[in-house]
């Protein structure tokens, strides 16, 4: 079951991450003025995820996360089909928006299923294994897609993702997960926002997500416009990041012992220092490849901790809570694309990286304040 959830994350993640490295190819194929225009589709994808996660994810508390995931994958297949055959940038954007709506249902359902099947005391390890699906998306999806776009065209990228997703869909429908007990009371975004500790936890999600996408969404454009590299060279960057993300699984047992607040304080502090280091090497392609590995390690740990923190808050409203997680994370996709664009146009990727360092400082500050408050009140360190 865990492997199936991991592969689901891999295919979903590949679609959400693939547009940046192939943006130049898509722009050329659809007659857009440049890669930055194509990233509008990524922004609306993120907005679609956010809205769907807010409004549709609570369905998992009523019908069960397994059924919710199957329904979401049907919508995602439709969005990928539309993206594959899009004749214009507008149609591609519509296809990605539909895909975003599907992912807004799918990701909370996957995270909920991971928490349900996890053994007590091993939640972080189980969630960490499922999250390595993002490594699959990076190493096997995004990296390969850069080469597919170079040799077969960008449409083949979305077609390949659709075929892989169709296979996962068929297996998921035939798989039996633990029986679902419907929530005693109807859940909603409002009920989720009333859960104790939800707002600080969502702030951590926003700081982590905006910092990541503010850099990643402009990495492909930086590569072609500032480093004069071909699209396929983005594959080495995502490969290095993905390997680091996967290697971080070795630290997941420590996360179960440390607890989310203590762990997030360490990870956000490390990210702030690491981003500062990265900013000085943004124009060195070889150095960026090496630095992407460490970035992947830190992002895995941060993502695991934020998801674990939220999943522990209220098991009875896990669908609504994880929907809020995905809503905030993918609002970060939209917000980072829009807010970091002036920074990118002003000084390329360097200024984007420094802005992400500032967000990491805010994340560390929240974790420190929450940890000190928990010590004073003797609350669990969530």
CSV table of C-alpha atoms in Angstrom, one decimal:
chain,number,residue,atom,x,y,z
A,1,UNK,CA,0.0,0.0,0.0
A,2,UNK,CA,2.8,2.4,0.9
A,3,UNK,CA,4.5,1.8,-2.4
A,4,UNK,CA,1.3,2.5,-4.3
A,5,UNK,CA,0.8,5.8,-2.4
A,6,UNK,CA,4.4,6.7,-3.1
A,7,UNK,CA,4.0,6.1,-6.9
A,8,UNK,CA,0.8,8.1,-6.9
A,9,UNK,CA,2.7,11.0,-5.4
A,10,UNK,CA,5.4,10.5,-8.0
A,11,UNK,CA,3.1,10.9,-10.9
A,12,UNK,CA,1.1,13.8,-9.4
A,13,UNK,CA,4.4,15.5,-8.4
A,14,UNK,CA,5.9,15.0,-11.9
A,15,UNK,CA,3.0,17.0,-13.4
A,16,UNK,CA,3.3,19.8,-10.8
A,17,UNK,CA,7.0,20.1,-11.3
A,18,UNK,CA,7.5,19.4,-15.0
A,19,UNK,CA,6.4,22.7,-16.5
A,20,UNK,CA,9.4,24.8,-15.2
A,21,UNK,CA,12.2,22.8,-16.9
A,22,UNK,CA,10.3,22.6,-20.2
A,23,UNK,CA,8.8,26.1,-20.2
A,24,UNK,CA,11.0,27.3,-23.0
A,25,UNK,CA,10.0,24.4,-25.3
A,26,UNK,CA,6.3,24.9,-24.5
A,27,UNK,CA,6.6,28.7,-25.2
A,28,UNK,CA,8.1,28.0,-28.6
A,29,UNK,CA,5.5,25.4,-29.5
A,30,UNK,CA,2.5,27.5,-28.5
A,31,UNK,CA,3.8,30.8,-29.7
A,32,UNK,CA,4.1,32.4,-26.3
A,33,UNK,CA,6.5,35.3,-25.9
A,34,UNK,CA,8.7,33.6,-23.3
A,35,UNK,CA,9.0,30.9,-20.6
A,36,UNK,CA,7.7,33.3,-17.9
A,37,UNK,CA,4.3,33.5,-19.8
A,38,UNK,CA,4.1,29.7,-19.7
A,39,UNK,CA,4.5,29.7,-15.9
A,40,UNK,CA,1.1,31.4,-15.8
A,41,UNK,CA,-0.2,27.8,-16.3
A,42,UNK,CA,1.8,26.7,-13.3
A,43,UNK,CA,0.3,29.5,-11.3
A,44,UNK,CA,-3.3,28.6,-12.2
A,45,UNK,CA,-2.5,24.9,-11.5
A,46,UNK,CA,-1.5,26.0,-8.0
A,47,UNK,CA,-4.6,28.1,-7.6
A,48,UNK,CA,-6.7,25.1,-8.8
A,49,UNK,CA,-5.1,22.9,-6.2
A,50,UNK,CA,-5.6,25.5,-3.4
A,51,UNK,CA,-9.3,26.0,-4.2
A,52,UNK,CA,-10.0,22.3,-4.6
A,53,UNK,CA,-8.1,21.4,-1.4
A,54,UNK,CA,-10.1,23.9,0.5
A,55,UNK,CA,-13.6,22.9,-0.8
A,56,UNK,CA,-13.3,19.3,-2.0
A,57,UNK,CA,-10.7,17.6,0.3
A,58,UNK,CA,-13.1,17.4,3.3
A,59,UNK,CA,-15.1,14.9,1.2
A,60,UNK,CA,-12.5,12.3,2.2
A,61,UNK,CA,-13.8,12.5,5.8
A,62,UNK,CA,-17.3,11.5,4.5
A,63,UNK,CA,-16.6,9.0,1.6
A,64,UNK,CA,-13.2,7.8,2.7
A,65,UNK,CA,-9.8,8.8,1.4
A,66,UNK,CA,-9.5,5.8,-0.9
A,67,UNK,CA,-12.7,6.6,-2.8
A,68,UNK,CA,-11.8,10.3,-2.9
A,69,UNK,CA,-8.4,9.5,-4.4
A,70,UNK,CA,-9.9,7.3,-7.2
A,71,UNK,CA,-12.3,10.1,-8.1
A,72,UNK,CA,-9.5,12.7,-8.1
A,73,UNK,CA,-7.4,10.6,-10.5
A,74,UNK,CA,-10.3,10.6,-13.1
A,75,UNK,CA,-10.2,14.4,-13.1
A,76,UNK,CA,-6.4,14.4,-13.3
A,77,UNK,CA,-6.5,12.1,-16.4
A,78,UNK,CA,-8.8,14.6,-18.1
A,79,UNK,CA,-6.6,17.5,-17.2
A,80,UNK,CA,-3.5,15.7,-18.6
A,81,UNK,CA,-5.4,14.8,-21.8
A,82,UNK,CA,-6.3,18.5,-22.3
A,83,UNK,CA,-2.7,19.6,-21.7
A,84,UNK,CA,-1.4,17.0,-24.2
A,85,UNK,CA,-3.5,18.2,-27.1
A,86,UNK,CA,-3.7,21.9,-26.2
A,87,UNK,CA,-3.6,24.0,-29.4
A,88,UNK,CA,-3.0,27.3,-27.5
A,89,UNK,CA,-1.5,28.5,-24.2
A,90,UNK,CA,-5.0,29.3,-23.0
A,91,UNK,CA,-6.1,25.6,-23.4
A,92,UNK,CA,-2.9,24.4,-21.8
A,93,UNK,CA,-3.7,26.7,-18.9
A,94,UNK,CA,-7.2,25.3,-18.6
A,95,UNK,CA,-5.9,21.7,-18.7
A,96,UNK,CA,-3.5,22.5,-15.9
A,97,UNK,CA,-6.2,24.3,-13.9
A,98,UNK,CA,-8.3,21.1,-14.1
A,99,UNK,CA,-5.4,19.0,-13.1
A,100,UNK,CA,-4.9,21.3,-10.1
A,101,UNK,CA,-8.5,20.7,-9.0
A,102,UNK,CA,-7.9,17.0,-9.2
A,103,UNK,CA,-4.6,17.2,-7.2
A,104,UNK,CA,-6.4,19.3,-4.5
A,105,UNK,CA,-8.5,16.2,-3.8
A,106,UNK,CA,-5.8,13.6,-4.4
A,107,UNK,CA,-2.9,14.8,-2.2
A,108,UNK,CA,-4.9,15.2,1.1
A,109,UNK,CA,-6.4,11.8,0.4
A,110,UNK,CA,-2.9,10.3,0.0
A,111,UNK,CA,-1.6,11.9,3.2
A,112,UNK,CA,-4.6,10.7,5.1
A,113,UNK,CA,-4.2,7.2,3.9
A,114,UNK,CA,-0.5,7.3,4.8
A,115,UNK,CA,-1.4,8.3,8.4
A,116,UNK,CA,-4.1,5.6,8.6
A,117,UNK,CA,-1.8,2.7,7.6
A,118,UNK,CA,1.2,3.9,9.7
A,119,UNK,CA,2.2,2.0,12.8
A,120,UNK,CA,2.0,3.9,16.1
A,121,UNK,CA,5.2,5.8,16.7
A,122,UNK,CA,6.4,5.4,13.1
A,123,UNK,CA,4.2,8.0,11.5
A,124,UNK,CA,7.1,10.2,10.3
A,125,UNK,CA,8.8,7.2,8.8
A,126,UNK,CA,5.7,6.1,6.9
A,127,UNK,CA,4.9,9.6,5.7
A,128,UNK,CA,8.6,10.0,4.8
A,129,UNK,CA,8.5,6.9,2.6
A,130,UNK,CA,5.3,8.1,0.9
A,131,UNK,CA,6.9,11.5,0.4
A,132,UNK,CA,9.8,9.9,-1.5
A,133,UNK,CA,7.3,9.8,-4.4
A,134,UNK,CA,8.5,13.4,-4.9
A,135,UNK,CA,11.9,11.8,-5.6
A,136,UNK,CA,10.3,9.5,-8.1
A,137,UNK,CA,8.7,12.6,-9.7
A,138,UNK,CA,12.1,14.4,-9.8
A,139,UNK,CA,14.4,11.6,-10.8
A,140,UNK,CA,12.1,9.5,-12.9
A,141,UNK,CA,9.6,12.1,-14.0
A,142,UNK,CA,11.0,15.6,-14.3
A,143,UNK,CA,14.6,14.5,-15.2
A,144,UNK,CA,13.3,12.2,-17.9
A,145,UNK,CA,10.7,14.7,-19.2
A,146,UNK,CA,13.5,17.2,-20.0
A,147,UNK,CA,14.9,14.7,-22.4
A,148,UNK,CA,11.5,13.7,-23.8
A,149,UNK,CA,10.8,17.3,-24.5
A,150,UNK,CA,14.1,17.7,-26.3
A,151,UNK,CA,13.7,14.6,-28.5
A,152,UNK,CA,10.0,14.1,-28.9
A,153,UNK,CA,8.4,17.4,-28.0
A,154,UNK,CA,6.7,18.7,-24.9
A,155,UNK,CA,3.4,17.1,-25.7
A,156,UNK,CA,5.0,13.7,-25.3
A,157,UNK,CA,5.8,14.6,-21.6
A,158,UNK,CA,2.1,15.0,-20.7
A,159,UNK,CA,1.1,12.0,-22.7
A,160,UNK,CA,3.6,9.8,-20.9
A,161,UNK,CA,2.4,11.1,-17.5
A,162,UNK,CA,-1.2,10.3,-18.5
A,163,UNK,CA,-0.3,6.7,-19.4
A,164,UNK,CA,1.5,6.1,-16.1
A,165,UNK,CA,-1.4,7.6,-14.2
A,166,UNK,CA,-3.8,5.3,-16.0
A,167,UNK,CA,-1.9,2.3,-14.8
A,168,UNK,CA,-1.8,3.6,-11.2
A,169,UNK,CA,-5.6,4.3,-11.4
A,170,UNK,CA,-6.3,0.7,-12.4
A,171,UNK,CA,-4.3,-0.8,-9.5
A,172,UNK,CA,-5.7,1.6,-7.0
A,173,UNK,CA,-9.3,0.7,-7.9
A,174,UNK,CA,-8.5,-3.0,-7.2
A,175,UNK,CA,-6.6,-2.3,-3.9
A,176,UNK,CA,-8.3,-2.7,-0.5
A,177,UNK,CA,-7.4,-0.2,2.2
A,178,UNK,CA,-8.5,-0.2,5.9
A,179,UNK,CA,-12.2,0.4,6.4
A,180,UNK,CA,-13.2,4.0,6.6
A,181,UNK,CA,-15.3,5.3,9.6
A,182,UNK,CA,-17.2,8.4,8.4
A,183,UNK,CA,-16.7,11.6,10.5
A,184,UNK,CA,-19.3,12.0,13.3
A,185,UNK,CA,-19.9,15.6,12.3
A,186,UNK,CA,-19.6,17.2,8.9
A,187,UNK,CA,-16.1,18.6,8.3
A,188,UNK,CA,-15.3,21.7,6.3
A,189,UNK,CA,-12.6,24.3,5.8
A,190,UNK,CA,-14.2,26.2,8.7
A,191,UNK,CA,-14.2,23.3,11.1
A,192,UNK,CA,-10.6,22.5,10.1
A,193,UNK,CA,-9.5,26.1,10.8
A,194,UNK,CA,-11.0,25.7,14.4
A,195,UNK,CA,-8.6,22.8,15.2
A,196,UNK,CA,-6.2,23.9,17.9
A,197,UNK,CA,-2.7,24.7,16.6
A,198,UNK,CA,-3.8,24.8,12.9
A,199,UNK,CA,-2.8,28.3,12.1
A,200,UNK,CA,0.9,28.2,13.2
A,201,UNK,CA,1.2,24.8,11.5
A,202,UNK,CA,-0.1,26.3,8.2
A,203,UNK,CA,2.3,29.2,8.6
A,204,UNK,CA,5.1,26.7,8.5
A,205,UNK,CA,3.7,25.2,5.3
A,206,UNK,CA,3.5,28.6,3.7
A,207,UNK,CA,7.0,29.6,4.6
A,208,UNK,CA,8.4,26.2,3.3
A,209,UNK,CA,6.3,26.1,0.1
A,210,UNK,CA,6.8,29.7,-1.0
A,211,UNK,CA,10.5,29.5,-0.4
A,212,UNK,CA,10.8,26.4,-2.5
A,213,UNK,CA,8.6,27.4,-5.4
A,214,UNK,CA,10.0,30.9,-5.5
A,215,UNK,CA,13.2,29.4,-6.6
A,216,UNK,CA,12.1,26.2,-8.5
A,217,UNK,CA,9.5,27.9,-10.7
A,218,UNK,CA,12.2,30.1,-12.2
A,219,UNK,CA,15.0,27.6,-12.3
A,220,UNK,CA,14.3,26.5,-15.9
A,221,UNK,CA,14.0,30.1,-17.1
A,222,UNK,CA,17.3,31.0,-15.3
A,223,UNK,CA,19.0,28.0,-16.9
A,224,UNK,CA,18.1,29.0,-20.5
A,225,UNK,CA,18.1,32.8,-20.2
A,226,UNK,CA,21.0,33.5,-17.8
A,227,UNK,CA,23.2,30.4,-18.1
A,228,UNK,CA,22.6,29.8,-21.8
A,229,UNK,CA,22.0,26.1,-21.2
A,230,UNK,CA,19.7,23.7,-23.2
A,231,UNK,CA,16.4,22.5,-21.6
A,232,UNK,CA,17.9,19.0,-21.1
A,233,UNK,CA,20.5,20.4,-18.7
A,234,UNK,CA,17.7,21.0,-16.2
A,235,UNK,CA,17.5,17.3,-15.8
A,236,UNK,CA,20.8,17.2,-13.9
A,237,UNK,CA,19.6,19.8,-11.4
A,238,UNK,CA,16.3,18.0,-10.7
A,239,UNK,CA,18.2,14.6,-10.6
A,240,UNK,CA,20.5,16.0,-7.9
A,241,UNK,CA,17.6,17.5,-6.0
A,242,UNK,CA,15.6,14.3,-6.2
A,243,UNK,CA,18.5,12.1,-5.0
A,244,UNK,CA,18.9,14.4,-2.0
A,245,UNK,CA,15.2,14.3,-1.3
A,246,UNK,CA,15.2,10.5,-1.3
A,247,UNK,CA,18.5,10.2,0.7
A,248,UNK,CA,16.8,12.2,3.5
A,249,UNK,CA,14.8,9.1,4.4
A,250,UNK,CA,17.8,8.1,6.4
A,251,UNK,CA,16.9,10.9,8.9
A,252,UNK,CA,13.2,10.1,9.2
A,253,UNK,CA,13.6,8.0,12.4
A,254,UNK,CA,15.1,11.1,14.0
A,255,UNK,CA,12.0,13.1,13.1
A,256,UNK,CA,9.8,10.7,15.1
A,257,UNK,CA,12.0,11.3,18.2
A,258,UNK,CA,12.5,15.1,17.7
A,259,UNK,CA,8.9,16.1,17.2
A,260,UNK,CA,7.7,18.7,14.6
A,261,UNK,CA,8.4,21.9,16.4
A,262,UNK,CA,12.0,21.0,17.4
A,263,UNK,CA,12.6,19.5,14.0
A,264,UNK,CA,11.2,22.5,12.1
A,265,UNK,CA,13.4,24.9,14.1
A,266,UNK,CA,16.5,23.0,13.1
A,267,UNK,CA,15.4,22.6,9.4
A,268,UNK,CA,14.3,26.2,8.8
A,269,UNK,CA,17.5,27.4,10.4
A,270,UNK,CA,19.5,25.2,8.2
A,271,UNK,CA,17.5,26.3,5.1
A,272,UNK,CA,18.2,30.0,5.9
A,273,UNK,CA,21.9,29.4,6.0
A,274,UNK,CA,21.8,27.1,2.9
A,275,UNK,CA,19.9,29.6,0.8
A,276,UNK,CA,22.4,32.3,1.7
A,277,UNK,CA,25.1,29.9,0.4
A,278,UNK,CA,23.2,29.1,-2.8
A,279,UNK,CA,22.7,32.7,-3.6
A,280,UNK,CA,26.4,33.2,-4.2
A,281,UNK,CA,26.6,30.3,-6.7
A,282,UNK,CA,23.4,30.9,-8.7
A,283,UNK,CA,25.4,31.6,-11.9
A,284,UNK,CA,27.6,28.5,-11.6
A,285,UNK,CA,25.9,25.5,-13.2
A,286,UNK,CA,28.2,22.9,-11.8
A,287,UNK,CA,28.0,24.3,-8.3
A,288,UNK,CA,24.2,24.4,-8.6
A,289,UNK,CA,24.1,20.7,-9.4
A,290,UNK,CA,26.0,20.0,-6.1
A,291,UNK,CA,23.9,22.4,-4.0
A,292,UNK,CA,20.6,20.9,-5.3
A,293,UNK,CA,21.4,17.7,-3.4
A,294,UNK,CA,21.5,19.4,0.0
A,295,UNK,CA,18.5,21.4,-0.9
A,296,UNK,CA,16.6,18.2,-1.5
A,297,UNK,CA,17.6,16.8,1.8
A,298,UNK,CA,16.4,19.8,3.7
A,299,UNK,CA,13.1,20.1,1.7
A,300,UNK,CA,12.3,16.5,2.4
A,301,UNK,CA,12.7,17.0,6.2
A,302,UNK,CA,10.7,20.2,6.1
A,303,UNK,CA,7.8,18.6,4.2
A,304,UNK,CA,7.7,15.5,6.4
A,305,UNK,CA,7.6,17.6,9.5
A,306,UNK,CA,4.9,20.0,8.3
A,307,UNK,CA,2.7,17.1,7.1
A,308,UNK,CA,3.3,15.1,10.3
A,309,UNK,CA,2.5,18.1,12.5
A,310,UNK,CA,-0.8,18.6,10.7
A,311,UNK,CA,-1.8,14.9,10.6
A,312,UNK,CA,-1.5,14.7,14.5
A,313,UNK,CA,-3.8,17.7,15.2
A,314,UNK,CA,-7.2,16.0,14.8
A,315,UNK,CA,-7.5,12.5,13.3
A,316,UNK,CA,-11.3,13.0,13.1
A,317,UNK,CA,-10.9,15.9,10.7
A,318,UNK,CA,-7.8,14.7,8.9
A,319,UNK,CA,-9.3,15.2,5.4
A,320,UNK,CA,-10.2,18.8,6.1
A,321,UNK,CA,-6.9,19.5,7.9
A,322,UNK,CA,-4.8,18.0,5.1
A,323,UNK,CA,-6.9,19.8,2.6
A,324,UNK,CA,-5.9,23.1,4.3
A,325,UNK,CA,-2.3,21.9,4.1
A,326,UNK,CA,-2.5,21.4,0.3
A,327,UNK,CA,-4.5,24.6,-0.1
A,328,UNK,CA,-1.7,26.6,1.6
A,329,UNK,CA,1.1,24.8,-0.2
A,330,UNK,CA,-0.4,25.4,-3.6
A,331,UNK,CA,-1.4,28.9,-2.9
A,332,UNK,CA,2.4,29.1,-2.3
A,333,UNK,CA,2.9,27.9,-5.9
A,334,UNK,CA,0.6,30.7,-7.1
A,335,UNK,CA,2.0,33.3,-4.7
A,336,UNK,CA,5.6,32.4,-5.4
A,337,UNK,CA,5.1,32.6,-9.2
A,338,UNK,CA,3.5,36.0,-9.0
A,339,UNK,CA,5.5,37.6,-6.2
A,340,UNK,CA,8.9,36.3,-7.2
A,341,UNK,CA,8.6,37.3,-10.8
A,342,UNK,CA,9.6,40.9,-10.2
A,343,UNK,CA,12.6,39.7,-8.2
A,344,UNK,CA,13.6,37.3,-11.0
A,345,UNK,CA,13.3,40.1,-13.6
A,346,UNK,CA,15.2,42.4,-11.4
A,347,UNK,CA,18.2,40.3,-10.6
A,348,UNK,CA,17.6,36.7,-11.8
A,349,UNK,CA,17.6,33.8,-9.5
A,350,UNK,CA,20.0,35.3,-6.9
A,351,UNK,CA,17.4,37.7,-5.5
A,352,UNK,CA,14.8,34.9,-5.4
A,353,UNK,CA,17.1,32.7,-3.4
A,354,UNK,CA,17.7,35.5,-0.9
A,355,UNK,CA,14.0,36.1,-0.5
A,356,UNK,CA,13.5,32.4,0.2
A,357,UNK,CA,16.2,32.7,2.9
A,358,UNK,CA,14.1,35.4,4.6
A,359,UNK,CA,11.1,33.2,4.5
A,360,UNK,CA,13.1,30.4,6.2
A,361,UNK,CA,14.1,32.8,9.0
A,362,UNK,CA,10.3,33.5,9.5
A,363,UNK,CA,9.7,29.7,9.6
A,364,UNK,CA,12.4,29.2,12.2
A,365,UNK,CA,11.1,32.1,14.3
A,366,UNK,CA,7.6,30.5,14.4
A,367,UNK,CA,9.0,27.1,15.4
A,368,UNK,CA,11.0,28.7,18.2
A,369,UNK,CA,8.1,30.7,19.5
A,370,UNK,CA,5.8,27.7,19.4
A,371,UNK,CA,8.4,25.5,21.1
A,372,UNK,CA,8.9,28.1,23.9
A,373,UNK,CA,5.1,28.4,24.4
A,374,UNK,CA,4.8,24.6,24.5
A,375,UNK,CA,7.4,24.4,27.2
A,376,UNK,CA,5.6,27.1,29.3
A,377,UNK,CA,2.2,25.4,29.0
A,378,UNK,CA,3.5,21.8,29.0
A,379,UNK,CA,1.8,21.1,25.7
A,380,UNK,CA,2.9,18.2,23.4
A,381,UNK,CA,5.5,19.4,21.0
A,382,UNK,CA,3.4,19.5,17.9
